[in-house]
Amino acid sequence: MRAAGHGRPSEVNVEHGGTGGGFPAHASWLELSASALRHNVEMFRALEAATGGGLRRMMGAVLKGNAYGHGFREMLPRVHPLVDVLYLITPQDGLAVRAFEREHGLAPRQVLVMGAIAPEEAVALAREGVDAVVADTSWREAGPVLRAARLERPLRVHVHIDTGLGREGFTLEQIPRETAFLAEHREEFELVGALSHFSNTEDVTEQEYALAQLEAFETGLHRLVTQLSPAKPPQRHIAASAASLVLPRARYDALRVGISLYGLWPSPETRLSARLVLGELPTLKPVLAWRCMSQVVKWLPAGSYVGYGCTYRCSEPTRIAVLPVGYFDGYPRLVSGKAHVLVNGRRCPVLGRVMMNHLIVDVTRATGDERPVTATLLGHDGDETVSAEAVAGWAQTIHYELVTRLGAHLKRVVVE
Ligand SMILES: *Cc1c(COP(=O)(O)O)cnc(C)c1O
């Protein structure tokens, strides 16, 4: 069975990402489901309505890592209308959101750059009304640079409190002594938010460490507010996907949803906990599918070897499909000998080693002749599915790494 949308992308109802021009005849493509994305956002909104205690929390989308490999440029226009705030890592991506809004005449969304920012970049963000995370003492240097730039408005900042991840943020020991520069540069820095990040919500079903992090967050927040007495109470945010789902106490004023925006569960443990905490398991729909047309389909006689190193030998005559996908594109070499792809709704094992630009699959039973086939590397075909979790598992990694490593060069097409 062939599900809709499995043709070559030029045959399906697609909106091109902007580069124009045709598709290379032999290149894999990523299909991004706009309806799955909407479903996932609505799921979080519904969860908030049901268990949020009537508060109007902000729904935030994390678009770092090239939108978790889905494609920042393709995802931004789809995500922007659905959410209240956008979280990014680089200042360049923050400015790209403002450029996109101007180009399309859209009202500016709250945008927060969570990664490292040089003082000159901070000036550019202040001018564009993009928020910045202040996470360490290197920000002292930005104060005088911002002052010299004679800005019309201060840089809007969220202070990161390190509550136990040991990554960015001021530890409780550093607050208030090492955050004093923010008080000295009130004209340059406007405190609008405070955040932290959990270390362990995905890997466990009991949240003891997370609760300790929440206590530390409250303490740090209290110290900051006492020190800086902001005009309005700062926006508090700490929950990524897992905590948004399974730790209602951690939701505060905004959710920073990354992996689950794209329809993936943070981990099996989160899934288990969600069933317990929420009573029933919400549905997440994966946004991404990865497909290609075969480069060639042909028979190999019994006894033939397949791929580098002769690691696979056909024990019987085998109809193989050579697929134009390899580890260059983000298909991990570690899945060699373990993975399968889908052709005509059937599982087709990957034979031998994954190569730089090719992999070879057994299509003996999946097709009746040597005409080209469409292969699904990730996603549904008929009744079968290959999940990002499965491929990541074969590659001894997590789906976060698998999807963010999908090649930036791959064609991305948005489907309904
Ligand atoms: C990546 C990240 C998130 C999103 O995490 P998910 O598990 O993908 O939802 C949220 N906050 C910060 C600070 C992050 O680095």
Short mmCIF file of C-alpha atoms and ligand atoms in Angstrom, two decimals:
data_model
loop_
_atom_site.label_atom_id
_atom_site.label_comp_id
_atom_site.label_asym_id
_atom_site.label_seq_id
_atom_site.Cartn_x
_atom_site.Cartn_y
_atom_site.Cartn_z
CA MET A 1 0.00 0.00 0.00
CA ARG A 2 1.18 3.47 -0.79
CA ALA A 3 0.08 6.21 1.56
CA ALA A 4 -0.55 9.67 0.19
CA GLY A 5 2.46 11.87 -0.12
CA HIS A 6 4.93 9.11 -0.85
CA GLY A 7 5.68 10.21 -4.36
CA ARG A 8 8.61 12.35 -5.24
CA PRO A 9 8.09 15.76 -3.64
CA SER A 10 7.46 17.47 -6.97
CA GLU A 11 4.39 15.24 -7.31
CA VAL A 12 2.86 15.98 -3.94
CA ASN A 13 1.24 19.14 -2.75
CA VAL A 14 4.27 20.94 -1.42
CA GLU A 15 5.38 24.42 -0.68
CA HIS A 16 8.95 24.95 -1.58
CA GLY A 17 11.32 26.23 1.02
CA GLY A 18 12.32 29.27 -0.96
CA THR A 19 15.38 28.35 -2.97
CA GLY A 20 13.20 27.66 -5.99
CA GLY A 21 14.25 25.40 -8.79
CA GLY A 22 13.65 21.71 -9.19
CA PHE A 23 14.67 18.78 -7.08
CA PRO A 24 17.78 16.83 -7.86
CA ALA A 25 16.56 13.57 -9.36
CA HIS A 26 18.28 11.46 -6.74
CA ALA A 27 18.24 13.03 -3.34
CA SER A 28 16.30 12.17 -0.24
CA TRP A 29 13.87 14.66 1.20
CA LEU A 30 12.25 15.45 4.54
CA GLU A 31 8.48 15.82 4.73
CA LEU A 32 7.25 18.12 7.49
CA SER A 33 3.64 17.67 8.51
CA ALA A 34 1.93 20.99 9.25
CA SER A 35 -1.08 19.18 10.74
CA ALA A 36 1.09 17.14 13.12
CA LEU A 37 2.77 20.35 14.29
CA ARG A 38 -0.60 21.99 14.95
CA HIS A 39 -1.77 18.89 16.79
CA ASN A 40 1.25 18.94 19.10
CA VAL A 41 0.82 22.61 19.99
CA GLU A 42 -2.89 22.07 20.58
CA MET A 43 -2.06 19.11 22.81
CA PHE A 44 0.04 21.35 25.07
CA ARG A 45 -2.62 24.07 25.06
CA ALA A 46 -5.28 21.50 25.99
CA LEU A 47 -3.07 20.10 28.72
CA GLU A 48 -2.72 23.61 30.12
CA ALA A 49 -6.47 24.18 29.93
CA ALA A 50 -7.10 20.90 31.77
CA THR A 51 -4.40 20.96 34.43
CA GLY A 52 -3.02 24.50 34.39
CA GLY A 53 -5.26 25.89 37.12
CA GLY A 54 -6.77 28.58 34.89
CA LEU A 55 -3.53 30.48 34.41
CA ARG A 56 -2.65 31.91 31.03
CA ARG A 57 0.81 30.47 30.50
CA MET A 58 2.88 31.20 27.47
CA MET A 59 3.45 28.38 25.04
CA GLY A 60 7.03 28.55 23.84
CA ALA A 61 8.70 26.73 20.98
CA VAL A 62 12.39 25.84 20.94
CA LEU A 63 13.80 26.14 17.42
CA LYS A 64 17.47 25.46 18.18
CA GLY A 65 19.59 22.92 16.32
CA ASN A 66 18.06 23.90 12.94
CA ALA A 67 14.64 23.33 14.54
CA TYR A 68 15.78 19.92 15.78
CA GLY A 69 16.96 19.13 12.27
CA HIS A 70 13.53 19.79 10.79
CA GLY A 71 14.77 23.04 9.22
CA PHE A 72 14.62 26.46 10.87
CA ARG A 73 13.65 28.23 7.67
CA GLU A 74 10.80 25.83 6.91
CA MET A 75 9.53 25.53 10.50
CA LEU A 76 9.58 29.21 11.49
CA PRO A 77 6.61 30.26 9.29
CA ARG A 78 4.60 27.29 10.60
CA VAL A 79 5.48 27.68 14.28
CA HIS A 80 5.32 31.49 14.52
CA PRO A 81 1.51 31.81 14.36
CA LEU A 82 0.94 28.94 16.80
CA VAL A 83 2.98 29.94 19.85
CA ASP A 84 3.62 32.91 22.16
CA VAL A 85 7.39 32.88 22.38
CA LEU A 86 10.32 31.51 20.37
CA TYR A 87 13.49 30.17 22.00
CA LEU A 88 16.71 30.05 20.01
CA ILE A 89 20.39 29.56 20.66
CA THR A 90 22.12 32.03 18.35
CA PRO A 91 21.68 35.81 18.03
CA GLN A 92 21.61 35.30 14.25
CA ASP A 93 18.48 33.16 14.53
CA GLY A 94 16.88 35.77 16.83
CA LEU A 95 17.50 38.48 14.24
CA ALA A 96 16.26 36.15 11.49
CA VAL A 97 12.90 35.96 13.27
CA ARG A 98 12.63 39.76 13.25
CA ALA A 99 13.58 39.88 9.54
CA PHE A 100 10.94 37.23 8.80
CA GLU A 101 8.29 39.21 10.70
CA ARG A 102 9.12 42.41 8.85
CA GLU A 103 9.08 40.68 5.49
CA HIS A 104 5.62 39.25 6.15
CA GLY A 105 4.14 42.19 8.07
CA LEU A 106 3.66 40.13 11.22
CA ALA A 107 3.45 41.43 14.78
CA PRO A 108 6.67 40.67 16.63
CA ARG A 109 6.62 37.67 18.94
CA GLN A 110 8.65 37.46 22.10
CA VAL A 111 11.99 35.97 21.07
CA LEU A 112 14.65 34.78 23.49
CA VAL A 113 18.24 33.96 22.58
CA MET A 114 19.43 31.36 25.10
CA GLY A 115 22.99 30.83 23.87
CA ALA A 116 26.20 32.84 24.15
CA ILE A 117 26.06 36.44 22.93
CA ALA A 118 28.98 38.80 22.25
CA PRO A 119 28.58 42.44 23.40
CA GLU A 120 28.16 43.76 19.82
CA GLU A 121 25.50 41.12 19.22
CA ALA A 122 23.75 42.25 22.40
CA VAL A 123 23.50 45.76 20.90
CA ALA A 124 21.85 44.35 17.77
CA LEU A 125 19.39 42.32 19.88
CA ALA A 126 18.48 45.37 22.00
CA ARG A 127 17.76 47.39 18.83
CA GLU A 128 15.47 44.62 17.55
CA GLY A 129 13.70 44.01 20.84
CA VAL A 130 15.00 40.45 21.09
CA ASP A 131 15.44 39.14 24.65
CA ALA A 132 18.77 37.74 25.82
CA VAL A 133 19.71 35.25 28.51
CA VAL A 134 22.35 36.56 30.91
CA ALA A 135 24.06 33.47 32.20
CA ASP A 136 27.54 34.34 33.44
CA THR A 137 29.88 37.15 34.47
CA SER A 138 31.22 37.70 30.94
CA TRP A 139 28.09 39.86 30.56
CA ARG A 140 29.82 42.57 32.62
CA GLU A 141 31.62 43.57 29.43
CA ALA A 142 28.33 44.10 27.61
CA GLY A 143 27.18 46.85 30.02
CA PRO A 144 29.59 49.56 28.84
CA VAL A 145 29.18 48.50 25.19
CA LEU A 146 25.42 48.83 25.45
CA ARG A 147 25.82 52.21 27.19
CA ALA A 148 28.12 53.48 24.45
CA ALA A 149 25.57 52.43 21.82
CA ARG A 150 23.06 54.99 23.27
CA LEU A 151 20.08 52.68 22.88
CA GLU A 152 16.51 53.91 22.85
CA ARG A 153 15.54 51.02 25.09
CA PRO A 154 17.48 48.67 27.33
CA LEU A 155 18.26 45.09 26.41
CA ARG A 156 15.54 42.83 27.80
CA VAL A 157 17.27 40.12 29.80
CA HIS A 158 16.35 36.85 31.48
CA VAL A 159 18.79 35.76 34.16
CA HIS A 160 19.73 32.08 34.07
CA ILE A 161 20.04 30.46 37.48
CA ASP A 162 22.11 27.26 37.60
CA THR A 163 19.98 25.13 39.90
CA GLY A 164 21.90 21.90 39.42
CA LEU A 165 22.60 21.21 35.77
CA GLY A 166 26.09 22.66 36.07
CA ARG A 167 25.84 24.31 32.66
CA GLU A 168 24.87 27.96 32.12
CA GLY A 169 23.63 30.22 34.84
CA PHE A 170 24.63 31.82 38.10
CA THR A 171 24.82 29.38 40.98
CA LEU A 172 23.15 30.38 44.23
CA GLU A 173 26.65 31.13 45.58
CA GLN A 174 27.06 33.76 42.85
CA ILE A 175 23.76 35.57 43.50
CA PRO A 176 23.66 38.44 44.42
CA ARG A 177 27.39 39.25 44.54
CA GLU A 178 28.17 38.44 40.91
CA THR A 179 24.91 39.73 39.50
CA ALA A 180 25.50 43.22 40.95
CA PHE A 181 26.58 44.55 37.55
CA LEU A 182 22.95 44.26 36.44
CA ALA A 183 21.98 46.73 39.17
CA GLU A 184 24.80 49.04 38.13
CA HIS A 185 23.56 49.03 34.52
CA ARG A 186 19.83 49.48 34.97
CA GLU A 187 19.68 51.72 31.90
CA GLU A 188 21.20 48.97 29.79
CA PHE A 189 19.69 45.78 31.22
CA GLU A 190 15.99 45.40 31.94
CA LEU A 191 15.22 42.29 33.97
CA VAL A 192 12.15 40.70 32.34
CA GLY A 193 12.66 37.04 33.16
CA ALA A 194 14.42 34.34 35.14
CA LEU A 195 14.98 30.80 34.01
CA SER A 196 16.68 27.55 34.78
CA HIS A 197 16.99 24.17 33.11
CA PHE A 198 16.44 20.68 34.54
CA SER A 199 19.14 18.04 34.48
CA ASN A 200 17.22 14.87 35.08
CA THR A 201 13.50 15.09 34.28
CA GLU A 202 13.74 12.79 31.24
CA ASP A 203 15.77 9.97 32.70
CA VAL A 204 13.73 9.10 35.76
CA THR A 205 10.18 8.46 36.84
CA GLU A 206 10.65 10.04 40.25
CA GLN A 207 11.46 13.72 40.31
CA GLU A 208 13.41 14.23 43.54
CA TYR A 209 16.31 16.04 41.90
CA ALA A 210 13.94 18.23 39.88
CA LEU A 211 12.13 19.26 43.07
CA ALA A 212 15.46 20.29 44.60
CA GLN A 213 16.14 22.32 41.47
CA LEU A 214 12.76 24.03 41.87
CA GLU A 215 13.64 24.98 45.46
CA ALA A 216 16.94 26.45 44.27
CA PHE A 217 15.13 28.32 41.51
CA GLU A 218 12.76 29.95 43.98
CA THR A 219 15.66 30.96 46.21
CA GLY A 220 17.67 32.43 43.35
CA LEU A 221 14.64 34.23 41.97
CA HIS A 222 13.89 35.79 45.35
CA ARG A 223 17.47 37.07 45.62
CA LEU A 224 17.40 38.55 42.13
CA VAL A 225 14.09 40.30 42.64
CA THR A 226 15.33 41.74 45.95
CA GLN A 227 18.52 42.94 44.30
CA LEU A 228 17.06 44.36 41.08
CA SER A 229 13.46 45.24 42.07
CA PRO A 230 12.12 45.05 38.50
CA ALA A 231 9.06 47.09 37.50
CA LYS A 232 7.09 43.91 36.78
CA PRO A 233 7.52 40.44 38.27
CA PRO A 234 9.93 38.56 36.01
CA GLN A 235 8.61 35.84 33.73
CA ARG A 236 9.65 32.54 35.28
CA HIS A 237 10.40 29.55 33.09
CA ILE A 238 12.12 26.25 33.67
CA ALA A 239 10.02 23.51 32.03
CA ALA A 240 11.20 21.90 28.79
CA SER A 241 9.07 19.16 27.18
CA ALA A 242 9.43 16.56 29.91
CA ALA A 243 8.64 18.83 32.86
CA SER A 244 5.80 20.48 30.90
CA LEU A 245 4.25 17.03 30.60
CA VAL A 246 4.97 15.40 33.94
CA LEU A 247 5.77 18.10 36.49
CA PRO A 248 2.88 20.59 36.56
CA ARG A 249 4.52 22.53 39.42
CA ALA A 250 7.36 23.46 37.10
CA ARG A 251 5.27 25.16 34.45
CA TYR A 252 5.41 28.69 35.96
CA ASP A 253 4.78 31.40 33.34
CA ALA A 254 6.04 29.82 30.13
CA LEU A 255 6.77 26.40 28.64
CA ARG A 256 9.92 25.86 26.59
CA VAL A 257 8.88 22.93 24.46
CA GLY A 258 11.47 21.47 22.10
CA ILE A 259 11.43 17.78 21.21
CA SER A 260 7.68 17.31 21.81
CA LEU A 261 6.77 20.21 19.55
CA TYR A 262 8.11 17.95 16.82
CA GLY A 263 5.95 15.09 18.08
CA LEU A 264 8.58 13.05 19.91
CA TRP A 265 8.50 11.93 23.53
CA PRO A 266 11.56 13.08 25.47
CA SER A 267 12.13 9.51 26.68
CA PRO A 268 10.34 6.26 27.55
CA GLU A 269 10.45 7.32 31.21
CA THR A 270 8.59 10.55 30.40
CA ARG A 271 5.93 8.53 28.62
CA LEU A 272 5.51 6.27 31.64
CA SER A 273 5.34 9.22 34.02
CA ALA A 274 2.84 11.05 31.81
CA ARG A 275 0.46 8.13 32.01
CA LEU A 276 0.71 8.24 35.80
CA VAL A 277 0.60 12.00 36.28
CA LEU A 278 -2.00 12.86 33.64
CA GLY A 279 -4.18 9.75 33.92
CA GLU A 280 -4.14 9.17 30.20
CA LEU A 281 -1.39 9.40 27.67
CA PRO A 282 -1.58 12.41 25.38
CA THR A 283 -0.89 11.78 21.70
CA LEU A 284 2.11 13.33 20.05
CA LYS A 285 2.42 13.18 16.28
CA PRO A 286 5.87 13.11 14.69
CA VAL A 287 6.25 16.03 12.30
CA LEU A 288 9.04 14.51 10.27
CA ALA A 289 9.26 11.79 7.63
CA TRP A 290 12.38 11.05 5.59
CA ARG A 291 12.05 9.47 2.18
CA CYS A 292 13.91 8.89 -1.06
CA MET A 293 13.56 7.28 -4.45
CA SER A 294 15.84 4.36 -5.18
CA GLN A 295 18.85 5.03 -7.37
CA VAL A 296 18.67 1.53 -8.82
CA VAL A 297 16.83 -1.74 -8.16
CA LYS A 298 18.51 -4.94 -9.34
CA TRP A 299 19.02 -8.65 -8.66
CA LEU A 300 22.19 -10.01 -7.14
CA PRO A 301 22.90 -13.72 -7.51
CA ALA A 302 23.23 -15.97 -4.47
CA GLY A 303 26.70 -15.66 -2.98
CA SER A 304 27.12 -11.95 -3.86
CA TYR A 305 28.61 -9.60 -1.30
CA VAL A 306 27.03 -6.24 -0.50
CA GLY A 307 28.85 -3.06 0.49
CA TYR A 308 32.26 -2.16 1.87
CA GLY A 309 34.11 -4.82 3.80
CA CYS A 310 32.00 -7.66 2.35
CA THR A 311 30.16 -7.80 5.67
CA TYR A 312 26.96 -9.11 4.07
CA ARG A 313 26.63 -12.03 1.67
CA CYS A 314 23.38 -12.94 -0.09
CA SER A 315 22.42 -16.49 0.77
CA GLU A 316 19.89 -16.54 -2.07
CA PRO A 317 19.17 -14.43 -5.14
CA THR A 318 18.32 -11.02 -3.71
CA ARG A 319 16.60 -8.03 -5.23
CA ILE A 320 18.34 -4.99 -3.77
CA ALA A 321 17.59 -1.28 -3.90
CA VAL A 322 20.48 1.15 -3.75
CA LEU A 323 19.28 4.26 -1.92
CA PRO A 324 20.94 7.66 -2.34
CA VAL A 325 21.28 8.23 1.41
CA GLY A 326 24.28 7.78 3.65
CA TYR A 327 25.99 9.00 6.75
CA PHE A 328 26.74 12.32 5.05
CA ASP A 329 22.99 12.95 5.15
CA GLY A 330 22.70 11.97 8.81
CA TYR A 331 21.82 8.30 8.44
CA PRO A 332 24.12 6.81 11.10
CA ARG A 333 26.73 4.27 10.04
CA LEU A 334 26.24 2.52 13.38
CA VAL A 335 22.86 1.16 12.25
CA SER A 336 24.61 -1.07 9.68
CA GLY A 337 23.23 -4.59 9.89
CA LYS A 338 20.44 -3.54 12.29
CA ALA A 339 18.13 -1.07 10.60
CA HIS A 340 15.31 -1.45 8.15
CA VAL A 341 13.55 1.01 5.88
CA LEU A 342 10.01 0.75 4.52
CA VAL A 343 9.09 0.10 0.90
CA ASN A 344 5.45 -0.40 -0.10
CA GLY A 345 4.56 -0.78 3.56
CA ARG A 346 7.08 -3.56 4.17
CA ARG A 347 10.23 -3.69 6.25
CA CYS A 348 13.37 -3.98 4.15
CA PRO A 349 16.59 -4.74 6.04
CA VAL A 350 19.65 -2.61 5.46
CA LEU A 351 22.31 -4.94 4.04
CA GLY A 352 25.96 -4.48 4.92
CA ARG A 353 27.45 -1.14 5.87
CA VAL A 354 25.90 2.28 5.55
CA MET A 355 28.15 4.28 3.23
CA MET A 356 28.78 8.01 2.82
CA ASN A 357 26.15 8.55 0.14
CA HIS A 358 24.49 5.14 -0.21
CA LEU A 359 22.80 2.38 1.60
CA ILE A 360 21.52 -0.90 0.25
CA VAL A 361 18.30 -2.60 1.26
CA ASP A 362 16.71 -5.94 0.49
CA VAL A 363 13.50 -5.36 -1.49
CA THR A 364 13.05 -8.95 -2.70
CA ARG A 365 9.58 -9.22 -1.17
CA ALA A 366 8.63 -5.53 -1.10
CA THR A 367 8.31 -5.03 -4.84
CA GLY A 368 7.56 -7.21 -7.84
CA ASP A 369 9.96 -5.81 -10.42
CA GLU A 370 12.98 -3.59 -10.90
CA ARG A 371 11.18 -0.28 -11.30
CA PRO A 372 12.25 2.50 -8.91
CA VAL A 373 10.77 2.38 -5.41
CA THR A 374 10.12 5.01 -2.76
CA ALA A 375 11.79 4.20 0.54
CA THR A 376 10.85 5.61 3.93
CA LEU A 377 13.82 5.99 6.25
CA LEU A 378 11.79 7.64 9.01
CA GLY A 379 8.02 7.79 9.27
CA HIS A 380 4.97 5.77 8.24
CA ASP A 381 4.36 3.69 5.18
CA GLY A 382 1.16 1.64 5.17
CA ASP A 383 0.80 0.02 8.57
CA GLU A 384 4.50 0.17 9.34
CA THR A 385 6.50 2.90 11.02
CA VAL A 386 10.19 3.56 11.52
CA SER A 387 10.50 5.93 14.46
CA ALA A 388 13.36 8.29 15.23
CA GLU A 389 13.63 6.46 18.56
CA ALA A 390 14.16 3.13 16.76
CA VAL A 391 16.86 4.44 14.42
CA ALA A 392 18.54 6.25 17.32
CA GLY A 393 18.44 3.05 19.33
CA TRP A 394 20.12 1.07 16.53
CA ALA A 395 22.74 3.82 16.42
CA GLN A 396 23.28 3.71 20.19
CA THR A 397 22.22 7.30 20.63
CA ILE A 398 19.08 9.32 21.36
CA HIS A 399 16.53 10.69 18.92
CA TYR A 400 17.56 14.27 19.83
CA GLU A 401 20.97 13.62 18.28
CA LEU A 402 19.57 11.69 15.33
CA VAL A 403 17.19 14.44 14.19
CA THR A 404 19.49 17.39 14.82
CA ARG A 405 22.13 15.70 12.67
CA LEU A 406 19.88 15.39 9.62
CA GLY A 407 21.83 17.19 6.94
CA ALA A 408 21.08 20.88 6.52
CA HIS A 409 21.47 20.25 2.77
CA LEU A 410 18.45 17.93 2.59
CA LYS A 411 15.38 19.25 0.82
CA ARG A 412 12.56 19.96 3.23
CA VAL A 413 8.98 20.05 2.02
CA VAL A 414 5.96 21.00 4.06
CA VAL A 415 2.93 18.77 3.57
CA GLU A 416 -0.48 19.09 5.17
C1 LIG B 1 16.92 22.31 24.58
C2 LIG B 1 16.35 23.12 25.65
C3 LIG B 1 14.97 23.10 25.89
C4 LIG B 1 14.02 22.15 25.18
O1 LIG B 1 14.22 20.84 25.62
P1 LIG B 1 13.31 19.63 25.10
O2 LIG B 1 13.66 18.48 25.96
O3 LIG B 1 13.72 19.41 23.68
O4 LIG B 1 11.91 20.07 25.19
C5 LIG B 1 14.46 23.98 26.83
N1 LIG B 1 15.29 24.81 27.52
C6 LIG B 1 16.62 24.85 27.30
C7 LIG B 1 17.47 25.78 28.10
C8 LIG B 1 17.21 24.00 26.38
O5 LIG B 1 18.53 24.02 26.19
#
